[in-house]
């Protein structure tokens, strides 16, 4: 999903990784600073959650450090078992010398 103010100017986007059956991972919700506070993040959330192909999704996951209030409006809550959430991170993934 993305928001453009003209055919050549993109000011925001949201990326969703999903199997279109039971699980979706919402990642990279971003609005350019000069366009924040206009409800664009909420619009992206509305469009995404209303998409017909996503109506069977049972479990949605995201991580955020700054926008808990926005996501709580859409039914998201702090994970009940954060100690069970794991990740693998490769900080060398984008370096030339691997």
XYZ file of N, CA and C in Angstrom:
294
model
N 0.842 -1.169 0.000
C 0.000 0.000 0.000
C 0.892 1.238 0.000
N 0.508 2.251 -0.746
C 1.279 3.476 -0.718
C 0.370 4.670 -0.901
N 0.892 5.810 -0.532
C 0.160 7.060 -0.657
C 1.007 7.993 -1.487
N 0.415 8.542 -2.550
C 1.122 9.484 -3.414
C 0.358 10.791 -3.453
N 1.089 11.912 -3.511
C 0.450 13.215 -3.670
C 0.426 13.620 -5.133
N 1.186 12.927 -5.961
C 1.189 13.126 -7.406
C 1.710 11.833 -8.026
N 1.626 11.709 -9.350
C 2.128 10.475 -9.977
C 3.613 10.215 -9.733
N 4.354 11.243 -9.355
C 5.800 11.071 -9.168
C 6.262 11.242 -7.729
N 5.336 11.511 -6.800
C 5.728 11.774 -5.416
C 5.037 10.817 -4.459
N 5.793 9.879 -3.917
C 5.284 8.945 -2.917
C 5.653 9.489 -1.548
N 4.672 9.609 -0.649
C 4.941 10.178 0.673
C 4.830 9.153 1.797
N 4.337 7.958 1.485
C 4.236 6.947 2.523
C 3.945 5.580 1.951
N 4.156 4.571 2.787
C 3.866 3.204 2.365
C 3.749 2.309 3.581
N 3.193 1.139 3.368
C 3.149 0.081 4.376
C 3.348 -1.235 3.645
N 4.096 -2.119 4.248
C 4.369 -3.421 3.633
C 3.783 -4.513 4.521
N 3.120 -5.463 3.899
C 2.510 -6.573 4.613
C 3.008 -7.877 4.001
N 3.567 -8.729 4.831
C 4.017 -10.048 4.398
C 2.994 -11.048 4.929
N 2.384 -11.813 4.026
C 1.295 -12.691 4.454
C 1.186 -13.938 3.582
N 0.603 -14.968 4.148
C 0.277 -16.161 3.371
C -1.146 -16.069 2.809
N -1.842 -14.976 3.098
C -3.226 -14.716 2.673
C -4.202 -15.766 3.194
N -3.809 -16.489 4.208
C -4.688 -17.513 4.778
C -4.902 -17.281 6.266
N -3.809 -17.290 7.042
C -3.965 -17.198 8.493
C -3.044 -16.196 9.170
N -1.974 -15.751 8.514
C -0.963 -14.945 9.197
C -0.532 -13.757 8.343
N -0.296 -12.626 9.020
C 0.217 -11.436 8.338
C 1.193 -10.712 9.252
N 2.277 -10.244 8.671
C 3.290 -9.476 9.393
C 3.343 -8.089 8.785
N 2.922 -7.102 9.546
C 2.916 -5.712 9.110
C 4.268 -5.094 9.420
N 4.905 -4.545 8.415
C 6.259 -4.028 8.574
C 6.411 -2.767 7.722
N 7.282 -1.908 8.144
C 7.652 -0.727 7.363
C 6.507 0.234 7.083
N 5.700 0.571 8.072
C 4.723 1.645 7.892
C 5.498 2.948 8.025
N 5.462 3.761 6.977
C 6.286 4.971 6.966
C 5.578 6.095 6.222
N 5.622 7.286 6.812
C 5.124 8.512 6.194
C 6.247 9.541 6.289
N 6.524 10.251 5.195
C 7.539 11.302 5.244
C 7.198 12.303 6.345
N 8.196 12.792 7.071
C 7.939 13.684 8.206
C 7.029 14.866 7.888
N 7.201 15.483 6.740
C 6.393 16.667 6.419
C 4.931 16.344 6.115
N 4.579 15.061 6.012
C 3.197 14.655 5.756
C 2.564 13.950 6.954
N 3.289 13.834 8.044
C 2.750 13.180 9.240
C 1.703 14.072 9.908
N 0.832 13.462 10.686
C -0.205 14.214 11.380
C -1.417 14.521 10.517
N -1.507 13.917 9.355
C -2.627 14.147 8.437
C -3.546 12.930 8.316
N -3.301 11.913 9.128
C -4.140 10.723 9.097
C -3.758 9.707 8.037
N -2.601 9.866 7.424
C -2.206 8.950 6.354
C -1.888 7.553 6.878
N -1.264 7.451 8.039
C -0.998 6.126 8.618
C -2.308 5.408 8.920
N -3.259 6.142 9.468
C -4.568 5.548 9.757
C -5.252 5.107 8.468
N -5.123 5.904 7.406
C -5.703 5.533 6.118
C -5.066 4.254 5.582
N -3.736 4.153 5.665
C -3.059 2.933 5.223
C -3.570 1.720 5.997
N -3.731 1.875 7.302
C -4.238 0.772 8.125
C -5.663 0.396 7.708
N -6.492 1.400 7.474
C -7.878 1.148 7.078
C -7.943 0.378 5.760
N -7.190 0.832 4.776
C -7.195 0.184 3.467
C -6.678 -1.246 3.569
N -5.608 -1.426 4.320
C -5.024 -2.755 4.454
C -5.991 -3.725 5.136
N -6.574 -3.305 6.244
C -7.463 -4.199 6.987
C -8.788 -4.457 6.267
N -9.163 -3.592 5.340
C -10.406 -3.781 4.589
C -10.206 -4.590 3.310
N -8.974 -4.880 2.960
C -8.704 -5.581 1.702
C -9.390 -6.952 1.709
N -10.144 -7.268 0.658
C -10.898 -8.527 0.623
C -10.042 -9.782 0.796
N -8.831 -9.780 0.285
C -7.983 -10.969 0.379
C -7.402 -11.188 1.774
N -7.616 -10.237 2.679
C -7.039 -10.351 4.019
C -8.087 -10.615 5.095
N -9.298 -10.901 4.701
C -10.369 -11.066 5.672
C -10.311 -12.380 6.436
N -9.519 -13.344 5.983
C -9.400 -14.611 6.708
C -8.180 -14.647 7.621
N -7.428 -13.552 7.673
C -6.223 -13.529 8.503
C -6.617 -13.630 9.971
N -6.073 -14.608 10.645
C -6.378 -14.826 12.062
C -5.384 -14.111 12.963
N -4.129 -14.093 12.571
C -3.080 -13.543 13.426
C -2.268 -12.498 12.667
N -2.249 -11.286 13.203
C -1.454 -10.193 12.653
C -0.335 -9.901 13.649
N 0.849 -9.617 13.147
C 2.000 -9.329 13.997
C 2.690 -8.071 13.489
N 3.195 -7.263 14.395
C 4.016 -6.112 14.040
C 4.926 -5.791 15.206
N 5.940 -5.003 14.942
C 6.777 -4.471 16.013
C 6.787 -2.963 15.873
N 6.765 -2.261 16.991
C 6.807 -0.805 16.977
C 7.405 -0.308 18.279
N 8.082 0.797 18.198
C 8.588 1.430 19.414
C 7.929 2.787 19.636
N 7.164 3.266 18.644
C 6.650 4.629 18.743
C 5.156 4.789 18.498
N 4.481 3.816 17.941
C 3.106 4.041 17.484
C 2.087 3.099 18.117
N 2.273 2.762 19.368
C 1.333 1.847 20.028
C -0.106 2.353 19.947
N -0.309 3.643 20.136
C -1.659 4.208 20.108
C -2.363 3.991 18.781
N -1.642 4.180 17.686
C -2.221 3.964 16.357
C -2.667 2.518 16.202
N -1.796 1.592 16.540
C -2.094 0.180 16.313
C -3.139 -0.357 17.283
N -3.186 0.163 18.497
C -4.216 -0.264 19.449
C -5.610 0.055 18.923
N -5.752 1.137 18.171
C -7.050 1.489 17.580
C -7.530 0.429 16.596
N -6.602 -0.357 16.082
C -6.931 -1.412 15.124
C -6.959 -2.785 15.787
N -6.937 -2.836 17.110
C -7.062 -4.097 17.830
C -5.761 -4.781 18.188
N -4.637 -4.158 17.879
C -3.349 -4.755 18.243
C -3.117 -4.575 19.733
N -2.397 -5.507 20.325
C -2.070 -5.445 21.741
C -0.655 -5.961 21.943
N -0.094 -5.645 23.081
C 1.239 -6.143 23.407
C 1.176 -7.665 23.447
N 2.169 -8.305 22.872
C 2.202 -9.772 22.808
C 2.147 -10.345 24.222
N 1.257 -11.314 24.486
C 1.120 -11.851 25.835
C 2.329 -12.667 26.294
N 3.123 -13.146 25.363
C 4.292 -13.958 25.699
C 5.526 -13.466 24.945
N 6.005 -12.257 25.234
C 7.151 -11.747 24.472
C 8.393 -12.618 24.614
N 8.479 -13.374 25.684
C 9.632 -14.255 25.870
C 9.649 -15.394 24.855
N 8.552 -15.619 24.152
C 8.486 -16.671 23.138
C 8.805 -16.157 21.734
N 8.873 -14.848 21.576
C 9.161 -14.266 20.270
C 10.665 -14.270 20.059
N 11.089 -14.784 18.917
C 12.519 -14.865 18.618
C 12.787 -14.200 17.278
N 14.038 -13.856 17.045
C 14.432 -13.309 15.761
C 15.850 -13.729 15.438
N 16.166 -13.649 14.178
C 17.535 -13.849 13.720
C 17.895 -12.593 12.943
N 18.988 -11.957 13.297
C 19.376 -10.694 12.677
C 20.806 -10.784 12.188
N 21.024 -10.413 10.943
C 22.354 -10.426 10.347
C 22.758 -8.994 10.040
N 23.556 -8.385 10.896
C 23.950 -6.996 10.672
C 25.007 -6.853 9.585
N 25.452 -7.951 9.016
C 26.410 -7.916 7.908
C 25.729 -8.137 6.550
N 24.430 -8.236 6.529
C 23.710 -8.597 5.307
C 23.942 -7.623 4.158
N 24.153 -6.359 4.447
C 24.279 -5.361 3.387
C 25.699 -4.847 3.210
N 26.659 -5.540 3.754
C 28.044 -5.119 3.581
C 28.676 -5.894 2.433
N 29.656 -5.278 1.810
C 30.340 -5.925 0.683
C 31.228 -7.066 1.154
N 31.854 -6.899 2.306
C 32.779 -7.904 2.828
C 32.031 -8.872 3.729
N 31.625 -9.988 3.184
C 30.877 -10.975 3.970
C 31.763 -12.124 4.333
